[in-house]
CSV table of C-alpha atoms and ligand atoms in Angstrom, one decimal:
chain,number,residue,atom,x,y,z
A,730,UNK,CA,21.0,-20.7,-4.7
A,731,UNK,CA,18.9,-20.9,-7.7
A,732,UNK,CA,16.2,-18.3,-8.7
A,733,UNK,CA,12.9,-19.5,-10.9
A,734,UNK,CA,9.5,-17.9,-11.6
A,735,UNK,CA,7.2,-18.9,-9.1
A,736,UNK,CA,3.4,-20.5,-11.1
A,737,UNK,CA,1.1,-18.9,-8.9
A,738,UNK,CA,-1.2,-21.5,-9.7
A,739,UNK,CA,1.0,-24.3,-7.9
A,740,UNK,CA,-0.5,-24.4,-4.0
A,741,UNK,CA,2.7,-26.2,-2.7
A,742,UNK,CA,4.5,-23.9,-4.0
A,743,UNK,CA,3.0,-20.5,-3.2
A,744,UNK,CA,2.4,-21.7,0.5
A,745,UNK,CA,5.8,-22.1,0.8
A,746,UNK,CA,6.0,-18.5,-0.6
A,747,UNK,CA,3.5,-16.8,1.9
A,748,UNK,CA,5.1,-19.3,4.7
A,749,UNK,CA,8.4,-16.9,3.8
A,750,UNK,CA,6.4,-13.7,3.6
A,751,UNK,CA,4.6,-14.4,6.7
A,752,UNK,CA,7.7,-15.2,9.0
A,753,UNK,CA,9.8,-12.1,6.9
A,754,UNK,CA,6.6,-9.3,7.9
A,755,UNK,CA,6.4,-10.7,11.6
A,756,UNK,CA,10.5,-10.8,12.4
A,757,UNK,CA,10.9,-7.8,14.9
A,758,UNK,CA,7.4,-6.7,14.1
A,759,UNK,CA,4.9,-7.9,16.7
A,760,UNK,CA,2.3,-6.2,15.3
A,761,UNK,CA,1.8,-7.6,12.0
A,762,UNK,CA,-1.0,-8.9,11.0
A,763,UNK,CA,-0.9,-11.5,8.1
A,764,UNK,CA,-3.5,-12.0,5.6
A,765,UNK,CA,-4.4,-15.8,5.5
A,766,UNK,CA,-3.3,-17.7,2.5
A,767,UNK,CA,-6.1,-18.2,0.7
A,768,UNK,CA,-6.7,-14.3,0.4
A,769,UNK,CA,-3.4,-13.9,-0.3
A,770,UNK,CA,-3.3,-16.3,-2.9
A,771,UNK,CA,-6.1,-15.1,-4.7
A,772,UNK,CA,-3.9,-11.6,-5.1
A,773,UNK,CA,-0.9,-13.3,-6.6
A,774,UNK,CA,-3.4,-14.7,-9.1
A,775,UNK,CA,-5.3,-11.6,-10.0
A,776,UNK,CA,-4.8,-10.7,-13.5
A,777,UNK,CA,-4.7,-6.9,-13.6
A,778,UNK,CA,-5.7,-5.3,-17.5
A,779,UNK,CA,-3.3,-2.4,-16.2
A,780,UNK,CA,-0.4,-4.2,-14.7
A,781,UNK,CA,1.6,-7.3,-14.7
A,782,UNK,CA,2.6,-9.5,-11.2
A,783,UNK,CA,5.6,-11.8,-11.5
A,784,UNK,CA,6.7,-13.9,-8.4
A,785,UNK,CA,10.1,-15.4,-8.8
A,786,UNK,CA,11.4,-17.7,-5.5
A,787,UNK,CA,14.9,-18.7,-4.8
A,788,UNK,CA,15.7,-22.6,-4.2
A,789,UNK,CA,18.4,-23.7,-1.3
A,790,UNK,CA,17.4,-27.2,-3.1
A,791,UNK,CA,13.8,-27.8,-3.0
A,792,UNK,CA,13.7,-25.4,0.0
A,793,UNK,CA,12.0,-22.0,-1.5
A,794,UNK,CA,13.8,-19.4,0.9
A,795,UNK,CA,13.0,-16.1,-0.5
A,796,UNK,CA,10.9,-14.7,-3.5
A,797,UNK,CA,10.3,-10.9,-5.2
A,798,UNK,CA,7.3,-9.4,-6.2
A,799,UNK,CA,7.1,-7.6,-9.1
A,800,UNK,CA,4.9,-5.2,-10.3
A,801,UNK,CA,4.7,-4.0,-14.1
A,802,UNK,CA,2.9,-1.1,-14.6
A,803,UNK,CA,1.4,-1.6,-18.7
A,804,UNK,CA,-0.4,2.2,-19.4
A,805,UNK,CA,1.3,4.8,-16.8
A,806,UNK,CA,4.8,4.8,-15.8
A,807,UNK,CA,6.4,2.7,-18.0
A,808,UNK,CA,9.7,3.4,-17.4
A,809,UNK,CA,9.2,1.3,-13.3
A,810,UNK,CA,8.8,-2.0,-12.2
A,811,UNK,CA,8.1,-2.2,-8.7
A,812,UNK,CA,9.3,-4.5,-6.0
A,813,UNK,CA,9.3,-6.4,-2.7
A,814,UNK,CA,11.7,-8.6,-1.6
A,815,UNK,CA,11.5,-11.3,1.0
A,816,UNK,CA,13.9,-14.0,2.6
A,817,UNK,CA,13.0,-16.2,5.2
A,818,UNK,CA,15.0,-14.9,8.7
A,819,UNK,CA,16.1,-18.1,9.4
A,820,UNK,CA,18.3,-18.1,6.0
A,821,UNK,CA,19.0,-14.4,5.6
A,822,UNK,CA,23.0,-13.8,4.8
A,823,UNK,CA,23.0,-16.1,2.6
A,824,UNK,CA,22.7,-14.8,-0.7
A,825,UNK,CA,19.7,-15.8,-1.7
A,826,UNK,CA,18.5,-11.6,-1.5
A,827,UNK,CA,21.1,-11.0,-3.9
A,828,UNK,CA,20.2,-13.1,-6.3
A,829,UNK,CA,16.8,-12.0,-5.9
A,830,UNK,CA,17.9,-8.6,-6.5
A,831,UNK,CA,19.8,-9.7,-10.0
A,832,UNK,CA,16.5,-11.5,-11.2
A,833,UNK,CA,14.3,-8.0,-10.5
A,834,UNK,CA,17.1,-6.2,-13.0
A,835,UNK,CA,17.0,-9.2,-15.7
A,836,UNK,CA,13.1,-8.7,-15.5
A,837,UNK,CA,13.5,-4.7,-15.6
A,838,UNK,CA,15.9,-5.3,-18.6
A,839,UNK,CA,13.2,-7.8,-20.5
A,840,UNK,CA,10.9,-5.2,-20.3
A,841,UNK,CA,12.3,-2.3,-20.9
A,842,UNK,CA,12.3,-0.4,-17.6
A,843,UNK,CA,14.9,1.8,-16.5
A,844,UNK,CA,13.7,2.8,-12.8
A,845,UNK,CA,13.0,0.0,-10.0
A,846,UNK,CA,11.1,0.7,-6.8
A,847,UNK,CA,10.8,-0.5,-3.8
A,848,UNK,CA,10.3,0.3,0.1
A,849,UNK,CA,11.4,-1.2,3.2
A,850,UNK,CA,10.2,-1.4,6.7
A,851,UNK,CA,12.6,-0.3,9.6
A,852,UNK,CA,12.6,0.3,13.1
A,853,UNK,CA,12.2,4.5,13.7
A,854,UNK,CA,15.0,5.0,15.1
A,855,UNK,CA,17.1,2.6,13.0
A,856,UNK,CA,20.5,3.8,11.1
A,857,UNK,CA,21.9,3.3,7.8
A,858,UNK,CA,23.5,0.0,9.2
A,859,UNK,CA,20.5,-1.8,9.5
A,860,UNK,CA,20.6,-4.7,7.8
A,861,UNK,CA,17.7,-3.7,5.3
A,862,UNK,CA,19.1,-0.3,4.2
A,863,UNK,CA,22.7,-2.2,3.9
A,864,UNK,CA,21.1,-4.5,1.9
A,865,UNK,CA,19.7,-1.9,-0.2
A,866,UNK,CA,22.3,0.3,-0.6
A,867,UNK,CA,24.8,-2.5,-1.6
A,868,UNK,CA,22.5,-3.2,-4.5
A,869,UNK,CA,22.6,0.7,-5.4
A,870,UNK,CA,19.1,1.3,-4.6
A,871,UNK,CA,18.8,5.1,-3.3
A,872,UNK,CA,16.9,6.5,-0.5
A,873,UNK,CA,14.6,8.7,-3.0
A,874,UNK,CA,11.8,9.4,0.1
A,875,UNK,CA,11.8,9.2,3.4
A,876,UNK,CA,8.2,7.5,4.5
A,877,UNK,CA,6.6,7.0,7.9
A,878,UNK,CA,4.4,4.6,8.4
A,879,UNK,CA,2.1,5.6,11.7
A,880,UNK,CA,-0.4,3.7,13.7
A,881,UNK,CA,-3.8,4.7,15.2
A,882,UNK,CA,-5.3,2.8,17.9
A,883,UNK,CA,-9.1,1.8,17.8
A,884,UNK,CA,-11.6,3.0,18.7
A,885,UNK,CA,-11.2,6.8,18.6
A,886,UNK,CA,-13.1,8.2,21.2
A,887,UNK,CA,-16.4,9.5,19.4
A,888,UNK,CA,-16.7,12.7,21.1
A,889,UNK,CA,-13.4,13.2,19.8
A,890,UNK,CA,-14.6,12.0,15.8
A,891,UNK,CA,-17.6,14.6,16.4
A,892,UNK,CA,-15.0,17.2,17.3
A,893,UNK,CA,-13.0,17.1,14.2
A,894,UNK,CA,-16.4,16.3,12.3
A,895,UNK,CA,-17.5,20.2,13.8
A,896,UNK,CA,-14.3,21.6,12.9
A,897,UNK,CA,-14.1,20.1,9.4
A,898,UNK,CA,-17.7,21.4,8.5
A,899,UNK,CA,-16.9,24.8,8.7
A,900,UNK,CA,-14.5,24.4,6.0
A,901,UNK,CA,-17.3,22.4,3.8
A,902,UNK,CA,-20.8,22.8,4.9
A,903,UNK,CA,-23.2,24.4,1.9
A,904,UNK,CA,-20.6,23.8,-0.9
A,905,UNK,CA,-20.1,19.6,-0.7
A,906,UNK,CA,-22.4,16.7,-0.1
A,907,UNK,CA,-20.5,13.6,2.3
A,908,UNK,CA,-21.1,10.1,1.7
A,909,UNK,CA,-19.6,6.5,2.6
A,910,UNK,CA,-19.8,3.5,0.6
A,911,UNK,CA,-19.1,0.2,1.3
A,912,UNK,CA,-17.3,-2.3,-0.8
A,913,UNK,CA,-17.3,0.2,-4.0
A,914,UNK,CA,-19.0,3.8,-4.9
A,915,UNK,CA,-22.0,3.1,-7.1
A,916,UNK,CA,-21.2,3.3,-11.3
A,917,UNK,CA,-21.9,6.8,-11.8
A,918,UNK,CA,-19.1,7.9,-9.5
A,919,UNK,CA,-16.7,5.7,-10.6
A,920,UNK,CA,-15.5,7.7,-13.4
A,921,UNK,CA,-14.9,10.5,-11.2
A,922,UNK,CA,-13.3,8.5,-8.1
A,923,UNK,CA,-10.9,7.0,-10.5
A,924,UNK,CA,-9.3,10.2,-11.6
A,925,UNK,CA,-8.9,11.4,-8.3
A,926,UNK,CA,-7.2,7.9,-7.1
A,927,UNK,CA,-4.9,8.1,-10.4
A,928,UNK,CA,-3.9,11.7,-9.1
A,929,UNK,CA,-2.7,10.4,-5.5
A,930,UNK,CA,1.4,8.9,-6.4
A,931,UNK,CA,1.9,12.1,-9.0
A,932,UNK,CA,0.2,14.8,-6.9
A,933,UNK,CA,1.4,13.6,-3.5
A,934,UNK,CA,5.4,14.0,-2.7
A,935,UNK,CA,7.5,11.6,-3.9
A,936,UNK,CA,11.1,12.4,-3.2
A,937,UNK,CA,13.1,11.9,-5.8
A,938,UNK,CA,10.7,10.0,-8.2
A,939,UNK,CA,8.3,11.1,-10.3
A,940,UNK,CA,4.8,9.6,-11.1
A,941,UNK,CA,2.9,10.2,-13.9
A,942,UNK,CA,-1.1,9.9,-13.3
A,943,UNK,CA,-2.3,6.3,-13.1
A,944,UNK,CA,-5.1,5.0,-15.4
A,945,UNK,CA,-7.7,3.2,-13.0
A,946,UNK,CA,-10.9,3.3,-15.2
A,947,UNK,CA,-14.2,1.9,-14.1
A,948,UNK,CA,-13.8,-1.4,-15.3
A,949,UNK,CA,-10.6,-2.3,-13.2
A,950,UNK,CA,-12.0,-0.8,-10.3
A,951,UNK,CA,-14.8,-3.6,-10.7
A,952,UNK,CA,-12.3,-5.9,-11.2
A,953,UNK,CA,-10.8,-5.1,-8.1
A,954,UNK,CA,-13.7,-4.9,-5.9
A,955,UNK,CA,-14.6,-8.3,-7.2
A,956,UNK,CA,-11.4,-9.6,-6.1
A,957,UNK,CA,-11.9,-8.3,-2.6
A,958,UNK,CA,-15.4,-9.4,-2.4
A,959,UNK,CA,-13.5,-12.9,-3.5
A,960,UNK,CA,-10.6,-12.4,-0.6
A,961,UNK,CA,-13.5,-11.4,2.1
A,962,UNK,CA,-11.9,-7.8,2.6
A,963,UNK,CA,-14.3,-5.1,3.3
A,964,UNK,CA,-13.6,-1.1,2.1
A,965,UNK,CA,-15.0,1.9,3.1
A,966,UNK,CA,-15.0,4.6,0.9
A,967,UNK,CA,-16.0,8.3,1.9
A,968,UNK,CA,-16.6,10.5,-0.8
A,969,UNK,CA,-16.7,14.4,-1.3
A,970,UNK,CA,-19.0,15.2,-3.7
A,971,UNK,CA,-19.4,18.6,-5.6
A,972,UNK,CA,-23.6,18.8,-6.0
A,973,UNK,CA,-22.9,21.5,-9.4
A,974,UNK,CA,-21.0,18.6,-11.1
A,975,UNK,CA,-22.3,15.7,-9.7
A,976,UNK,CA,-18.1,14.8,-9.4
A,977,UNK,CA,-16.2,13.2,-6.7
A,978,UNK,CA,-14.0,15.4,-5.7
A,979,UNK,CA,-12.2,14.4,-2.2
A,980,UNK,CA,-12.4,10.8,-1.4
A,981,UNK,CA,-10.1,8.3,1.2
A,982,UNK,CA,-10.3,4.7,1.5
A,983,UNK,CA,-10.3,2.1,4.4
A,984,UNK,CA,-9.7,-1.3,3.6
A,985,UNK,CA,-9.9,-4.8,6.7
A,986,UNK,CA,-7.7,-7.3,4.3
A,987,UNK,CA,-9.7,-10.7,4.4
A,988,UNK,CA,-8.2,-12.9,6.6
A,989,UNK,CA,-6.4,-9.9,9.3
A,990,UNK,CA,-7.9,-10.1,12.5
A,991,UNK,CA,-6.7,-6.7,13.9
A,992,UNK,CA,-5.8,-4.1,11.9
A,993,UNK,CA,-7.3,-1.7,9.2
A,994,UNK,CA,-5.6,-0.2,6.4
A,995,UNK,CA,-5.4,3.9,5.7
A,996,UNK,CA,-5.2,3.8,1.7
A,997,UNK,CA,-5.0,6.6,-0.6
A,998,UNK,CA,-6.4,10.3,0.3
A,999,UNK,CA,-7.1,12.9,-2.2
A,1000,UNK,CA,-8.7,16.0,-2.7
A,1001,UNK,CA,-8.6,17.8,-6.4
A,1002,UNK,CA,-6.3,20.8,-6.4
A,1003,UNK,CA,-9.2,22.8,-7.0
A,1004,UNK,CA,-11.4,22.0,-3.6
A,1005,UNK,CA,-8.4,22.5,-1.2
A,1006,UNK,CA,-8.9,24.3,1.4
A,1007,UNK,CA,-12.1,23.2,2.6
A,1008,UNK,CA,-10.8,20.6,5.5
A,1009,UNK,CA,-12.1,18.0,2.9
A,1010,UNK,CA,-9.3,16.0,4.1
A,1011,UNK,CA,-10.3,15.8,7.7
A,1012,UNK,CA,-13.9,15.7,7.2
A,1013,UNK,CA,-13.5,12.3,4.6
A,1014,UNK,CA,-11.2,10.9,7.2
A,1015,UNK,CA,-13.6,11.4,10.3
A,1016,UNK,CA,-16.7,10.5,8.0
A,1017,UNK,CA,-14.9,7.3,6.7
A,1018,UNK,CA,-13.7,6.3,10.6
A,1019,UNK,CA,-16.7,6.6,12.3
A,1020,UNK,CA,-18.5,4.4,10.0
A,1021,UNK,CA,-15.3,1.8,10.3
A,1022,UNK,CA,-16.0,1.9,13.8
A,1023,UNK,CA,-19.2,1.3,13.8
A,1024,UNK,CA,-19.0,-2.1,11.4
A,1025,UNK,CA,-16.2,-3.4,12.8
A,1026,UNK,CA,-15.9,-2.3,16.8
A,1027,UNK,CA,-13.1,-4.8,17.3
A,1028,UNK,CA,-10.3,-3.8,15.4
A,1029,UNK,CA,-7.4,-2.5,17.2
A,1030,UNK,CA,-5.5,-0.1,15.0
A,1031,UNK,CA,-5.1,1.7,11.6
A,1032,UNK,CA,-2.1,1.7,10.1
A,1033,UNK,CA,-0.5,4.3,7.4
A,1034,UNK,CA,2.5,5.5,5.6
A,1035,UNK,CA,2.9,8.6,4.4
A,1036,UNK,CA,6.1,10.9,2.8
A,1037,UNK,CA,7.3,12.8,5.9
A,1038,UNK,CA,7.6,15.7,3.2
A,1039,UNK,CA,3.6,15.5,3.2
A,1040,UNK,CA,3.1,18.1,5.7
A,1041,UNK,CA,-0.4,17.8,4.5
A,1042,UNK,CA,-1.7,14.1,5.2
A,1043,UNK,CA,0.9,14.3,8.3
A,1044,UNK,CA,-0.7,17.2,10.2
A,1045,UNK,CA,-4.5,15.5,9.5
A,1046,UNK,CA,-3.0,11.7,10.5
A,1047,UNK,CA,-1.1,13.5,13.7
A,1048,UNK,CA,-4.6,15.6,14.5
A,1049,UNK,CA,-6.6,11.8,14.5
A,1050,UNK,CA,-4.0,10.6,16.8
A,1051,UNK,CA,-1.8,8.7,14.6
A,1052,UNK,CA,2.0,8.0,15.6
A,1053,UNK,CA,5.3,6.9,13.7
A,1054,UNK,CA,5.9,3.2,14.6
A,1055,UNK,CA,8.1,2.7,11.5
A,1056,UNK,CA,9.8,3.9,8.5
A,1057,UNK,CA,9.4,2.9,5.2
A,1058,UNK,CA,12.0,4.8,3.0
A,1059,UNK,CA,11.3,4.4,-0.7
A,1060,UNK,CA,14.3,3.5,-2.5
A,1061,UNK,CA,14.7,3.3,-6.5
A,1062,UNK,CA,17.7,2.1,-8.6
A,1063,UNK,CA,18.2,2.5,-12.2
A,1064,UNK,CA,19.1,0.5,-14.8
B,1646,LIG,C1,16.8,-7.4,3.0
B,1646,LIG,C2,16.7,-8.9,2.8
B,1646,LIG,C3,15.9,-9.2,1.5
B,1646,LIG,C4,18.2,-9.4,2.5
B,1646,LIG,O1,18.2,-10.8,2.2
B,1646,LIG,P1,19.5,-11.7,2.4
B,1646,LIG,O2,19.2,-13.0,1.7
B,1646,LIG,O3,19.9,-11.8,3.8
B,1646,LIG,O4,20.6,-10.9,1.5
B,1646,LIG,P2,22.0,-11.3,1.1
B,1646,LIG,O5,22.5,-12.5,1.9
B,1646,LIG,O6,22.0,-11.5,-0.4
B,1646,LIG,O7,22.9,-10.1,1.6
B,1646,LIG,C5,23.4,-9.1,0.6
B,1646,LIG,C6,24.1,-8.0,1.4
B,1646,LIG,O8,23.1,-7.2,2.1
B,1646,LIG,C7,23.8,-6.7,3.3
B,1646,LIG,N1,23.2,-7.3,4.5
B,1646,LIG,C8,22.1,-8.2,4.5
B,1646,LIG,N2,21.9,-8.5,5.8
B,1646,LIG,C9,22.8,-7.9,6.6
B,1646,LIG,C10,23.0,-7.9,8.0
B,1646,LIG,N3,22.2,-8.6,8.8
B,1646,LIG,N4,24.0,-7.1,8.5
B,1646,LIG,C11,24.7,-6.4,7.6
B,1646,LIG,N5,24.6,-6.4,6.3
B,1646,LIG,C12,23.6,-7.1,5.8
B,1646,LIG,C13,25.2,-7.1,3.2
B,1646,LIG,O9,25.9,-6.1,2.5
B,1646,LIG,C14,25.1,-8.3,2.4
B,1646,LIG,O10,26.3,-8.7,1.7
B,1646,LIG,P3,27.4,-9.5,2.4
B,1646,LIG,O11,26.7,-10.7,3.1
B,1646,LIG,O12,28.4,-9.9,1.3
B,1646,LIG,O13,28.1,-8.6,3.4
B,1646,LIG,C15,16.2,-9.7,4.0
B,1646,LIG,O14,16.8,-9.3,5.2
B,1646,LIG,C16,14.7,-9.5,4.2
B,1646,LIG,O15,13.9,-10.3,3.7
B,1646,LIG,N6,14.3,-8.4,4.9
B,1646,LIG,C17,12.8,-8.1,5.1
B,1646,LIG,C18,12.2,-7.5,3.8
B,1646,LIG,C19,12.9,-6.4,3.2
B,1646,LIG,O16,13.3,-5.4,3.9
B,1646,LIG,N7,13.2,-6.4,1.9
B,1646,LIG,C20,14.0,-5.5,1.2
B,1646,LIG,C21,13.2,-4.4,0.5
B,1646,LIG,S1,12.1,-4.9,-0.8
């Protein structure tokens, strides 16, 4: 088994590497829903001002087999690299995770990092013994959180959406102003929208890791809504706004990946500290799925993780009708 750095620019090579990713994602998981490899692509070749992507592949022969993603944070948290590994089912056991495993520590070491993270995706009810978590505990990665990740089918009724809407306004009516964006907030939001996304890893509960605040600034935001307007993927955006400081100050993100055909991703959720208490987290939610529905009436389901220590997101996720279909423990190990 031999392990080299993948040049994202080569096609025959990084279809080979989605080919992997694809078949790894679907493997006891029906549901997944695989972004086509041009979009896919066009992610492993996005240069990021605020964070490096390596892809490294292990070779049985010419035969890539497995690769890890890495991600180097360059202005906030400079003590992680983070990580996903994948091997091809049909040549699992085989080593070739392990050595993918030893090249994510040589990179940590190059770089100076002393904390690696990853997650993994496991049945709900699965044990220790799965294969995954064996993996990951032979390679002394630790179970620092214990994630969920839940599902909600589409549509939600809309008489149920205008329910929640009612309840949520009587936490914020007269003090905020509500509003959805597509693809992007307009620029004199930005500023505001990027502090609160920075906020969402170090405010919400972590486990055993610790986040600083990330550094998002207006001008990667634009970078990265031009790479989803490149990859096809549509957001929504709902916004709270508070109409003394012109300042976002709650806002959640839906995202259709370019290339999926049935699913919809929750992203982050955040209120400031300061405007809790309002049902600003419901009332972004609701705002920002009724307009989903409305643009895109065929998709079948949403799909989020959250820390089950999160009692907060959790209650609001359970109260939309989202259910646990997985877990997705996050696991660091230090170097
Ligand atoms: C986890 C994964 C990367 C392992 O890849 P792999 O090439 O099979 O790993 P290795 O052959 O190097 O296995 C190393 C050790 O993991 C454990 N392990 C892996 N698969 C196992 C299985 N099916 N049953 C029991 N233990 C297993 C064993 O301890 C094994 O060592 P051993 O073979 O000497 O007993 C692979 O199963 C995978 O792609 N899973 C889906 C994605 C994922 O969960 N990635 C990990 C988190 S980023």
């Amino acid at each position: 088994m031999q392990v080299r750095q993948v040049d994202v620019g080569d096609d025959a090579v990084l279809t080979q590497a989605h080919a992997v990713w694809v078949a790894s994602r679907s493997f006891e998981r029906p549901w997944n829903d695989a972004q086509s490899y041009g979009t896919w692509a066009l992610e492993r070749r996005f240069r990021d001002s605020g964070e490096d992507h390596e892809v490294w592949g292990a070779y049985d022969g010419d035969a890539l087999v497995g690769f890890a993603m890495i991600w180097i944070p360059l202005h906030d948290n400079t003590s992680k690299i983070h990580t996903e590994i994948h091997v091809h089912p049909d040549h699992r056991r085989a080593g070739a995770g392990s050595a993918l495993v030893q090249q994510v520590v040589d990179v940590a070491r190059a770089r100076s990092r002393s904390e690696i993270i990853g997650d993994l995706l496991a049945p709900a009810d699965s044990t220790p013994e799965h294969p995954y978590r064996r993996f990951a505990a032979k390679h002394g990665f630790e179970e620092a959180s214990q994630d969920s990740m839940r599902s909600l089918p589409l549509p939600v009724p809309t008489e149920r959406l205008d329910e929640l809407a009612e309840l949520a306004r009587g936490g914020w009516a007269g003090r905020y102003e509500l509003a959805t964006y597509l693809d992007g907030v307009p620029g004199h939001l930005q500023p505001s929208l990027c502090e609160a996304s920075n906020l969402v890893d170090a405010e919400a509960p972590t486990g055993d890791i610790d986040f600083e605040p990330e550094s998002l600034d207006p001008e990667r935001y634009q970078a990265e809504l031009q790479l989803e307007r490149d990859q096809g993927t549509r957001r929504f955006t709902t916004v709270a706004v508070d109409p003394t400081t012109g300042q976002v100050v709650a806002y959640t993100d839906l995202v259709i990946a370019g290339g999926s055909t049935r699913s919809v991703w929750q992203w982050g959720t955040l209120v400031r500290a300061e405007h809790r208490g309002h049902r600003l987290g419901l009332a972004v939610k609701v705002e920002n799925l009724r307009r989903l529905q409305a643009e895109h009436p065929t998709r079948e389901f949403v799909v989020t993780g959250n820390a089950d220590a999160n009692a907060w997101m959790v209650a609001i996720n359970e109260t939309l009708g989202f259910r646990v279909r997985e877990i997705c423990p996050m696991y660091q190990r230090r170097v």
